[in-house]
Coordinates of C-alpha atoms in Angstrom, one line a residue:
Chain A
X208 CA -3.5 -35.4 -83.7
X209 CA -4.7 -31.9 -82.9
X210 CA -8.3 -32.6 -83.9
X211 CA -8.5 -35.0 -81.0
X212 CA -8.7 -33.9 -77.5
X213 CA -8.4 -37.3 -75.9
X214 CA -6.5 -40.3 -77.4
X215 CA -6.4 -43.5 -75.4
X216 CA -4.3 -46.3 -76.7
X217 CA -4.2 -49.9 -75.5
X218 CA -4.8 -48.8 -71.9
X219 CA -4.7 -51.4 -69.2
X220 CA -5.1 -50.9 -65.5
X221 CA -4.6 -53.6 -62.9
X222 CA -5.8 -53.5 -59.3
X223 CA -3.9 -55.9 -57.0
X224 CA -5.9 -57.9 -54.5
X225 CA -5.0 -56.6 -51.1
X226 CA -5.3 -59.9 -49.3
X227 CA -2.1 -60.9 -47.5
X228 CA -2.4 -64.5 -48.6
X229 CA -1.6 -63.5 -52.1
X230 CA 1.9 -62.3 -51.1
X231 CA 2.9 -66.0 -51.2
X232 CA 1.7 -66.7 -54.7
X233 CA 4.7 -65.3 -56.5
X234 CA 3.8 -66.4 -59.9
X235 CA 0.2 -65.5 -60.1
X236 CA -0.5 -61.9 -59.3
X237 CA -4.0 -61.9 -58.2
X238 CA -6.3 -59.0 -58.7
X239 CA -8.5 -57.5 -61.2
X240 CA -7.9 -56.0 -64.6
X241 CA -10.0 -52.9 -64.2
X242 CA -9.2 -51.8 -67.8
X243 CA -8.2 -54.3 -70.4
X244 CA -6.6 -53.0 -73.5
X245 CA -8.9 -50.0 -74.1
X246 CA -8.4 -47.7 -77.1
X247 CA -10.6 -44.8 -77.8
X248 CA -10.3 -41.4 -79.5
X249 CA -12.5 -38.4 -78.9
X250 CA -12.6 -35.5 -81.3
X251 CA -12.8 -31.9 -80.2
X252 CA -16.4 -30.7 -79.9
X253 CA -17.8 -34.2 -79.3
X254 CA -19.3 -36.0 -76.5
X255 CA -18.4 -39.6 -75.6
X256 CA -20.8 -41.4 -73.3
X257 CA -19.5 -44.4 -71.4
X258 CA -22.0 -47.0 -70.4
X259 CA -21.8 -50.4 -68.6
X260 CA -22.7 -52.2 -65.5
X261 CA -21.4 -51.2 -62.0
X262 CA -17.8 -52.2 -61.8
X263 CA -17.2 -52.3 -65.5
X264 CA -14.4 -49.8 -65.4
X265 CA -16.1 -46.5 -66.3
X266 CA -14.8 -44.6 -63.3
X267 CA -11.4 -46.1 -63.6
X268 CA -11.2 -45.0 -67.2
X269 CA -12.1 -41.4 -66.3
X270 CA -9.7 -41.3 -63.4
X271 CA -6.9 -42.6 -65.5
X272 CA -7.6 -40.0 -68.2
X273 CA -7.7 -37.4 -65.5
X274 CA -4.2 -38.5 -64.5
X275 CA -5.4 -39.5 -61.0
X276 CA -4.4 -43.2 -61.7
X277 CA -1.2 -44.1 -63.5
X278 CA -1.8 -46.4 -66.5
X279 CA -0.1 -49.8 -66.1
X280 CA 0.1 -50.3 -69.9
X281 CA -0.8 -48.1 -72.9
X282 CA -0.8 -44.4 -73.3
X283 CA -3.1 -41.4 -72.9
X284 CA -2.8 -38.2 -74.7
X285 CA -4.8 -35.2 -73.6
X286 CA -5.0 -31.9 -75.5
X287 CA -6.4 -29.2 -73.2
X288 CA -7.3 -28.4 -69.7
X289 CA -9.3 -31.0 -67.9
X290 CA -12.0 -30.3 -65.4
X291 CA -12.9 -33.6 -63.6
X292 CA -16.2 -34.0 -61.9
X293 CA -15.7 -37.5 -60.4
X294 CA -17.7 -38.6 -57.4
X295 CA -20.2 -36.3 -55.7
X296 CA -18.7 -33.6 -53.6
X297 CA -15.4 -35.3 -52.9
X298 CA -12.8 -32.8 -52.6
X299 CA -15.2 -30.7 -50.7
X300 CA -14.8 -29.9 -47.0
X301 CA -18.0 -30.4 -45.0
X302 CA -17.0 -27.8 -42.5
X303 CA -16.6 -25.0 -45.0
X304 CA -19.3 -23.1 -46.9
X305 CA -20.0 -23.1 -50.6
X306 CA -17.8 -20.1 -51.4
X307 CA -14.8 -21.3 -49.4
X308 CA -15.2 -24.7 -51.1
X309 CA -15.3 -23.3 -54.6
X310 CA -12.0 -21.4 -53.8
X311 CA -10.4 -24.5 -52.3
X312 CA -11.5 -26.8 -55.1
X313 CA -10.6 -24.4 -57.9
X314 CA -7.1 -23.8 -56.5
X315 CA -6.7 -27.5 -56.3
X316 CA -7.4 -28.1 -60.0
X317 CA -5.1 -25.2 -60.8
X318 CA -7.3 -22.2 -61.5
X319 CA -5.7 -18.9 -60.6
X320 CA -7.2 -17.1 -57.6
X321 CA -8.2 -14.0 -59.6
X322 CA -10.1 -16.0 -62.2
X323 CA -11.9 -17.9 -59.4
X324 CA -12.9 -14.8 -57.6
X325 CA -14.5 -13.3 -60.7
X326 CA -16.5 -16.5 -61.3
X327 CA -17.6 -17.3 -57.8
X328 CA -21.0 -15.5 -58.2
X329 CA -21.7 -17.2 -61.5
X330 CA -21.0 -20.6 -59.9
X331 CA -23.4 -20.0 -57.0
X332 CA -26.0 -18.6 -59.3
X333 CA -25.8 -21.6 -61.7
X334 CA -26.0 -24.0 -58.9
X335 CA -29.1 -22.2 -57.6
X336 CA -27.8 -22.4 -54.1
X337 CA -29.0 -18.9 -53.2
X338 CA -29.4 -18.5 -49.5
X339 CA -27.6 -21.8 -48.9
X340 CA -24.3 -20.5 -50.1
X341 CA -23.3 -19.2 -46.7
X342 CA -24.1 -22.6 -45.1
X343 CA -21.5 -25.2 -44.3
X344 CA -21.6 -28.1 -46.7
X345 CA -22.5 -30.6 -44.0
X346 CA -26.0 -29.3 -44.2
X347 CA -26.3 -29.9 -47.9
X348 CA -28.1 -32.8 -49.5
X349 CA -26.3 -35.0 -52.0
X350 CA -28.1 -33.2 -54.8
X351 CA -26.9 -29.8 -53.7
X352 CA -23.3 -31.0 -53.4
X353 CA -23.5 -32.4 -56.8
X354 CA -24.8 -29.1 -58.1
X355 CA -22.0 -27.2 -56.6
X356 CA -19.4 -29.6 -57.9
X357 CA -20.9 -29.5 -61.4
X358 CA -21.3 -25.8 -61.5
X359 CA -17.7 -25.2 -60.3
X360 CA -16.3 -27.4 -63.0
X361 CA -18.5 -25.9 -65.7
X362 CA -17.6 -22.3 -65.0
X363 CA -14.0 -23.0 -64.9
X364 CA -12.7 -22.5 -68.4
X365 CA -11.7 -26.1 -69.1
X366 CA -11.5 -27.8 -72.5
X367 CA -12.4 -31.3 -71.5
X368 CA -15.1 -32.2 -68.9
X369 CA -15.0 -35.6 -67.3
X370 CA -18.4 -36.2 -65.7
X371 CA -19.0 -39.3 -63.6
X372 CA -22.7 -40.0 -63.2
X373 CA -23.0 -36.9 -61.2
X374 CA -26.3 -35.7 -62.4
X375 CA -28.2 -38.8 -61.1
X376 CA -28.8 -37.1 -57.8
X377 CA -29.8 -33.7 -59.2
X378 CA -33.5 -32.8 -59.5
X379 CA -35.2 -32.7 -62.9
X380 CA -34.9 -29.0 -63.4
X381 CA -31.2 -29.0 -62.6
X382 CA -30.6 -32.0 -64.9
X383 CA -32.3 -30.2 -67.8
X384 CA -30.3 -27.2 -67.2
X385 CA -27.1 -29.2 -67.0
X386 CA -27.8 -30.9 -70.4
X387 CA -28.3 -27.4 -71.9
X388 CA -24.9 -26.4 -70.4
X389 CA -23.4 -29.6 -72.0
X390 CA -24.8 -28.5 -75.4
X391 CA -23.3 -25.1 -75.1
X392 CA -20.0 -26.5 -74.0
X393 CA -19.9 -28.8 -77.0
X394 CA -20.9 -26.0 -79.3
X395 CA -17.8 -24.1 -78.2
X396 CA -15.7 -26.9 -79.6
X397 CA -15.0 -28.5 -76.3
X398 CA -15.2 -32.1 -75.3
X399 CA -17.2 -34.1 -72.7
X400 CA -16.6 -37.6 -71.5
X401 CA -19.7 -38.7 -69.6
X402 CA -20.5 -41.9 -67.8
X403 CA -24.2 -42.7 -67.1
X404 CA -26.9 -45.2 -66.5
X405 CA -29.7 -43.0 -67.8
X406 CA -29.7 -44.0 -71.5
X407 CA -32.5 -41.8 -72.9
X408 CA -30.5 -38.6 -72.9
X409 CA -27.4 -39.9 -74.6
X410 CA -29.4 -40.9 -77.7
X411 CA -29.5 -37.3 -78.9
X412 CA -26.5 -35.9 -77.1
X413 CA -23.6 -38.3 -77.5
X414 CA -21.6 -38.5 -80.7
X415 CA -20.1 -41.8 -79.7
X416 CA -21.0 -44.4 -77.0
X417 CA -18.5 -46.7 -75.4
X418 CA -19.8 -49.9 -73.8
X419 CA -17.5 -51.5 -71.2
X420 CA -17.9 -54.8 -69.4
X421 CA -15.4 -56.3 -67.0
X422 CA -12.8 -53.7 -68.1
X423 CA -13.1 -54.7 -71.8
X424 CA -14.3 -52.6 -74.6
X425 CA -17.4 -54.4 -75.9
X426 CA -18.4 -51.9 -78.5
X427 CA -17.9 -48.3 -79.6
X428 CA -20.1 -46.5 -82.1
X429 CA -23.3 -44.5 -82.6
X430 CA -25.7 -44.3 -79.6
X431 CA -28.4 -46.4 -81.4
X432 CA -26.3 -49.5 -82.0
X433 CA -24.4 -49.5 -78.8
X434 CA -27.4 -48.9 -76.6
X435 CA -29.2 -51.7 -78.4
X436 CA -26.3 -54.0 -77.6
X437 CA -26.3 -52.9 -73.9
X438 CA -30.1 -53.5 -73.7
X439 CA -29.5 -57.0 -75.0
X440 CA -26.8 -57.6 -72.4
X441 CA -29.2 -56.5 -69.7
X442 CA -31.8 -59.0 -70.8
X443 CA -29.4 -62.0 -70.6
Chain B
X937 CA -4.1 -23.1 -44.2
X938 CA -7.4 -25.0 -44.7
X939 CA -6.1 -27.8 -42.6
X940 CA -5.7 -25.6 -39.5
X941 CA -9.0 -23.8 -40.1
X942 CA -10.8 -27.1 -40.3
X943 CA -9.2 -28.6 -37.3
X944 CA -10.4 -26.0 -35.0
X945 CA -13.7 -25.2 -36.7
X946 CA -16.6 -26.0 -34.5
X947 CA -14.6 -25.8 -31.3
X948 CA -15.4 -22.9 -29.0
X949 CA -11.9 -21.9 -28.1
X950 CA -10.5 -22.4 -31.6
X951 CA -6.8 -21.8 -31.9
X952 CA -6.4 -21.4 -28.2
X953 CA -6.5 -25.2 -27.8
X954 CA -3.0 -25.3 -29.3
X955 CA -1.8 -23.3 -26.3
X956 CA -4.0 -24.8 -23.6
X957 CA -2.9 -28.4 -24.2
X958 CA 0.8 -28.1 -23.6
X959 CA 0.2 -25.5 -20.8
X960 CA -2.0 -27.9 -18.9
X961 CA 0.4 -30.7 -19.3
X962 CA 3.1 -28.5 -18.0
X963 CA 1.1 -27.3 -15.0
X964 CA 0.1 -30.8 -14.1
X965 CA 3.7 -32.2 -14.3
X966 CA 5.1 -29.2 -12.5
X967 CA 2.8 -29.7 -9.6
X968 CA 3.5 -33.4 -9.4
X969 CA 7.3 -33.1 -9.6
X970 CA 7.6 -30.3 -7.1
X971 CA 5.4 -32.3 -4.8
X972 CA 7.3 -35.6 -4.9
X973 CA 10.7 -34.0 -4.8
X974 CA 11.8 -31.9 -1.8
X975 CA 14.1 -29.8 -3.9
X976 CA 14.4 -29.5 -7.7
X977 CA 17.2 -28.5 -10.0
X978 CA 17.6 -24.8 -10.7
X979 CA 15.1 -23.6 -13.3
X980 CA 13.3 -26.9 -13.3
X981 CA 10.1 -25.3 -14.5
X982 CA 11.7 -23.9 -17.6
X983 CA 13.5 -27.2 -18.2
X984 CA 10.2 -29.0 -18.0
X985 CA 8.5 -26.5 -20.2
X986 CA 11.1 -26.6 -22.9
X987 CA 10.9 -30.4 -23.2
X988 CA 7.1 -30.4 -23.2
X989 CA 7.0 -27.7 -25.9
X990 CA 9.3 -29.6 -28.3
X991 CA 7.6 -32.9 -27.5
X992 CA 4.1 -31.5 -28.1
X993 CA 5.1 -29.9 -31.4
X994 CA 6.6 -33.2 -32.5
X995 CA 3.7 -35.4 -31.4
X996 CA 1.1 -33.0 -33.0
X997 CA 3.1 -32.6 -36.1
X998 CA 3.7 -36.3 -36.8
X999 CA 0.2 -37.3 -35.8
X1000 CA -1.1 -34.7 -38.3
X1001 CA 1.4 -35.9 -40.8
X1002 CA 0.2 -39.6 -40.7
X1003 CA -3.3 -38.7 -42.0
X1004 CA -2.2 -36.0 -44.4
X1005 CA -2.8 -38.3 -47.4
X1006 CA -5.6 -40.6 -46.0
X1007 CA -7.5 -37.6 -44.7
X1008 CA -7.6 -36.1 -48.1
X1009 CA -8.9 -39.2 -49.9
X1010 CA -11.7 -37.3 -51.7
X1011 CA -9.3 -34.8 -53.2
X1012 CA -6.8 -37.4 -54.2
X1013 CA -9.4 -39.4 -55.9
X1014 CA -11.1 -36.6 -57.8
X1015 CA -8.3 -34.4 -59.1
X1016 CA -4.8 -34.8 -60.3
X1017 CA -2.5 -33.3 -57.8
X1018 CA 1.1 -33.3 -56.6
X1019 CA 1.0 -35.7 -53.7
X1020 CA 4.2 -34.4 -52.1
X1021 CA 2.3 -31.4 -51.3
X1022 CA 0.1 -33.0 -48.6
X1023 CA 2.7 -33.7 -45.9
X1024 CA 4.0 -30.2 -46.5
X1025 CA 0.6 -28.7 -45.9
X1026 CA 0.3 -30.6 -42.7
X1027 CA 3.8 -29.5 -41.6
X1028 CA 2.9 -25.9 -42.5
X1029 CA 0.0 -26.2 -40.0
X1030 CA 2.6 -27.4 -37.5
X1031 CA 4.6 -24.3 -38.1
X1032 CA 1.7 -22.2 -37.0
X1033 CA 1.4 -24.3 -33.9
X1034 CA 5.0 -23.6 -33.2
X1035 CA 4.3 -19.8 -33.1
X1036 CA 1.5 -20.3 -30.6
X1037 CA 3.6 -22.7 -28.4
X1038 CA 6.6 -20.4 -28.4
X1039 CA 4.3 -17.6 -27.4
X1040 CA 3.1 -19.6 -24.5
X1041 CA 6.7 -20.5 -23.7
X1042 CA 7.8 -16.9 -23.4
X1043 CA 4.5 -15.9 -21.7
X1044 CA 5.1 -18.4 -18.8
X1045 CA 8.7 -17.4 -18.2
X1046 CA 8.0 -14.3 -16.0
X1047 CA 6.0 -16.5 -13.7
X1048 CA 9.2 -18.3 -12.7
X1049 CA 11.4 -15.2 -12.7
X1050 CA 13.3 -16.6 -15.6
X1051 CA 15.1 -14.3 -18.0
X1052 CA 16.7 -16.1 -21.0
X1053 CA 20.1 -14.9 -22.0
X1054 CA 21.4 -14.3 -25.5
X1055 CA 21.9 -18.0 -26.3
X1056 CA 18.2 -18.2 -27.0
X1057 CA 18.8 -16.7 -30.4
X1058 CA 19.6 -20.3 -31.5
X1059 CA 16.0 -21.4 -30.7
X1060 CA 14.8 -20.8 -34.3
X1061 CA 17.6 -23.1 -35.5
X1062 CA 16.6 -25.8 -33.1
X1063 CA 12.9 -25.5 -34.2
X1064 CA 14.0 -25.7 -37.8
X1065 CA 15.7 -29.0 -37.1
X1066 CA 12.5 -30.2 -35.5
X1067 CA 10.4 -29.1 -38.5
X1068 CA 12.7 -31.0 -40.9
X1069 CA 12.5 -34.1 -38.8
X1070 CA 8.7 -33.8 -38.6
X1071 CA 8.5 -33.4 -42.4
X1072 CA 10.7 -36.4 -43.1
X1073 CA 8.6 -38.6 -40.7
X1074 CA 5.4 -37.3 -42.2
X1075 CA 6.5 -38.5 -45.6
X1076 CA 7.2 -41.9 -44.3
X1077 CA 4.2 -42.2 -42.0
X1078 CA 1.6 -40.7 -44.5
X1079 CA 2.5 -43.1 -47.2
X1080 CA 2.7 -46.1 -44.8
X1081 CA -0.8 -45.2 -43.5
X1082 CA -2.1 -45.6 -47.0
X1083 CA -1.0 -49.2 -47.1
X1084 CA -1.1 -50.2 -43.5
X1085 CA -3.7 -48.6 -41.3
X1086 CA -2.2 -50.0 -38.1
X1087 CA 0.6 -47.5 -38.3
X1088 CA -1.6 -44.9 -36.7
X1089 CA -2.2 -47.0 -33.5
X1090 CA 1.5 -48.0 -33.4
X1091 CA 2.7 -44.4 -33.8
X1092 CA 0.3 -43.4 -31.0
X1093 CA 2.0 -45.8 -28.7
X1094 CA 5.5 -44.8 -29.8
X1095 CA 4.7 -41.2 -29.2
X1096 CA 3.5 -42.1 -25.7
X1097 CA 6.8 -44.0 -25.1
X1098 CA 8.7 -41.1 -26.5
X1099 CA 7.6 -38.9 -23.6
X1100 CA 9.5 -41.1 -21.2
X1101 CA 12.6 -41.8 -23.2
X1102 CA 13.1 -38.1 -24.0
X1103 CA 14.8 -35.9 -21.4
X1104 CA 11.6 -34.0 -20.4
X1105 CA 11.1 -35.1 -16.9
X1106 CA 14.7 -36.3 -16.3
X1107 CA 18.2 -34.9 -16.8
X1108 CA 20.7 -36.7 -19.1
X1109 CA 23.4 -36.4 -16.4
X1110 CA 21.2 -38.4 -14.0
X1111 CA 20.6 -41.4 -16.3
X1112 CA 22.6 -44.4 -17.3
X1113 CA 22.2 -47.8 -18.8
X1114 CA 19.4 -48.6 -21.2
X1115 CA 17.8 -45.2 -20.9
X1116 CA 21.0 -43.4 -21.8
X1117 CA 21.6 -45.8 -24.7
X1118 CA 18.1 -45.1 -26.0
X1119 CA 18.6 -41.4 -25.6
X1120 CA 21.7 -41.5 -27.8
X1121 CA 19.7 -42.7 -30.8
X1122 CA 16.6 -40.7 -30.1
X1123 CA 16.6 -37.7 -32.6
X1124 CA 13.9 -35.9 -30.6
X1125 CA 16.0 -36.3 -27.5
X1126 CA 18.9 -34.5 -29.2
X1127 CA 16.7 -31.7 -30.3
X1128 CA 15.3 -31.3 -26.8
X1129 CA 18.8 -31.3 -25.4
X1130 CA 19.9 -28.6 -27.8
X1131 CA 16.9 -26.5 -26.6
X1132 CA 17.7 -27.2 -23.0
X1133 CA 21.3 -26.0 -23.5
X1134 CA 20.5 -22.7 -25.2
X1135 CA 17.5 -21.9 -22.9
X1136 CA 18.0 -23.4 -19.5
X1137 CA 21.8 -23.9 -19.2
X1138 CA 22.6 -20.8 -21.2
X1139 CA 25.4 -22.3 -23.2
X1140 CA 26.1 -22.6 -26.9
X1141 CA 26.0 -26.3 -28.0
X1142 CA 29.3 -27.4 -29.6
X1143 CA 29.4 -28.0 -33.3
X1144 CA 29.3 -31.8 -33.0
X1145 CA 26.0 -31.6 -31.1
X1146 CA 24.5 -29.5 -33.9
X1147 CA 25.8 -31.8 -36.6
X1148 CA 24.5 -34.9 -34.8
X1149 CA 21.0 -33.6 -34.7
X1150 CA 21.3 -32.2 -38.2
X1151 CA 22.4 -35.5 -39.6
X1152 CA 19.4 -37.2 -38.0
X1153 CA 16.9 -34.7 -39.3
X1154 CA 18.3 -34.5 -42.8
X1155 CA 18.9 -38.3 -42.9
X1156 CA 15.3 -39.1 -42.0
X1157 CA 14.0 -36.4 -44.3
X1158 CA 15.8 -37.9 -47.3
X1159 CA 14.9 -41.4 -46.5
X1160 CA 11.3 -40.3 -46.0
X1161 CA 11.2 -38.4 -49.3
X1162 CA 12.7 -41.4 -51.2
X1163 CA 10.1 -43.8 -49.8
X1164 CA 7.4 -41.3 -50.7
X1165 CA 8.5 -40.9 -54.3
X1166 CA 8.9 -44.7 -54.6
X1167 CA 5.3 -45.4 -53.6
X1168 CA 3.5 -42.3 -54.8
X1169 CA 2.1 -43.9 -58.0
X1170 CA 0.2 -46.4 -56.0
X1171 CA -1.1 -44.0 -53.3
X1172 CA -4.4 -43.1 -55.0
X1173 CA -5.5 -46.6 -55.8
X1174 CA -4.7 -48.0 -52.4
X1175 CA -6.1 -45.1 -50.4

């Protein structure tokens, strides 16, 4: 199993409907199967792209792999340290500046203080925040927050990156730079799980593409065949 | 630590607010009560101040505890983290508040020519009981707030009522009937009474009084922690 960094087996995740009416219906538990019997394996040094419409379960899958959600059924095996970049800038405090936020965020995901201190300048430099780094985060644009989140997670010496459509708000230069960073990361034998709606990039970057719809695995395979299938679905 | 820093960031007086709030309440109530009563009990000012201090720590502490999970929605949804840790952080912030309030407490004593006697060494013990109680309630309230948002409004009202059912502006020896019955089952009331005894009445509370308050605090703490553990798996999805 060591060659795999993430192994997901028969994973299901159910979200209950929160309406009080449903408390009466004892037999039928109403809600949504956000993930329905998903199995996927990702090898070390590979990138898995996850595509699908909004609400298809992409984020839920990443969150469950990150250990934020508990699986209702099935199992998840993770070999290595995970750096999650889920949702833009959540986990950041708007009243603190970039440096304070990096420290805060890093400590939260379990990076020792010393290690963080030595990397803080690299993070700010990669995010190209420059003079903004002393500014409170409430003055940042969504793109700048995303840069900070992305740079923090990248500099932290993780083995598996979980990236949830975070680059969509970055400008073109930063996106290019991020994809280069992805390549370097992969070359080091590390793993990336990446959800996205921008399909062009994953043609040459992803080793496998997973297509989800309504929580079900529609297809997994090479970028070409899966993206073709997705394009067909879009036309229907 | 971040919690405290953030709470006062952007305010001009910063940490001083923790001291100003109870001090103003005290001054206001002291003026009112010395005006409507021709004569007050000995050391009424310190009696009032003791009650206000404990009450204020309790209300700030639990109100902070309620939102300790819901206020950190972003963090909970983006990293895997021990959830038990959030109410503890909120209560750690409350402990800092305690230092400030105790400072105000001793700072105001000379103005009323009050010198505490040795029994005041028990004050940390009383405050420790208070902290355990706040932590226990924070566990219950924070997890309830994830599922039922109304709890915050409800608790606000209960806290308001608590001011009147706790011996802050009245003496236990003067009350009877319903108020006395309520007082007997009010854990905050017992902690306030312990504080009154060691500070104002200069006596050492008997063991049974300590045990009664301790049983309340520890009991609520354990119940709170069990409830928290039971529901913690569902916290992130429901938040």
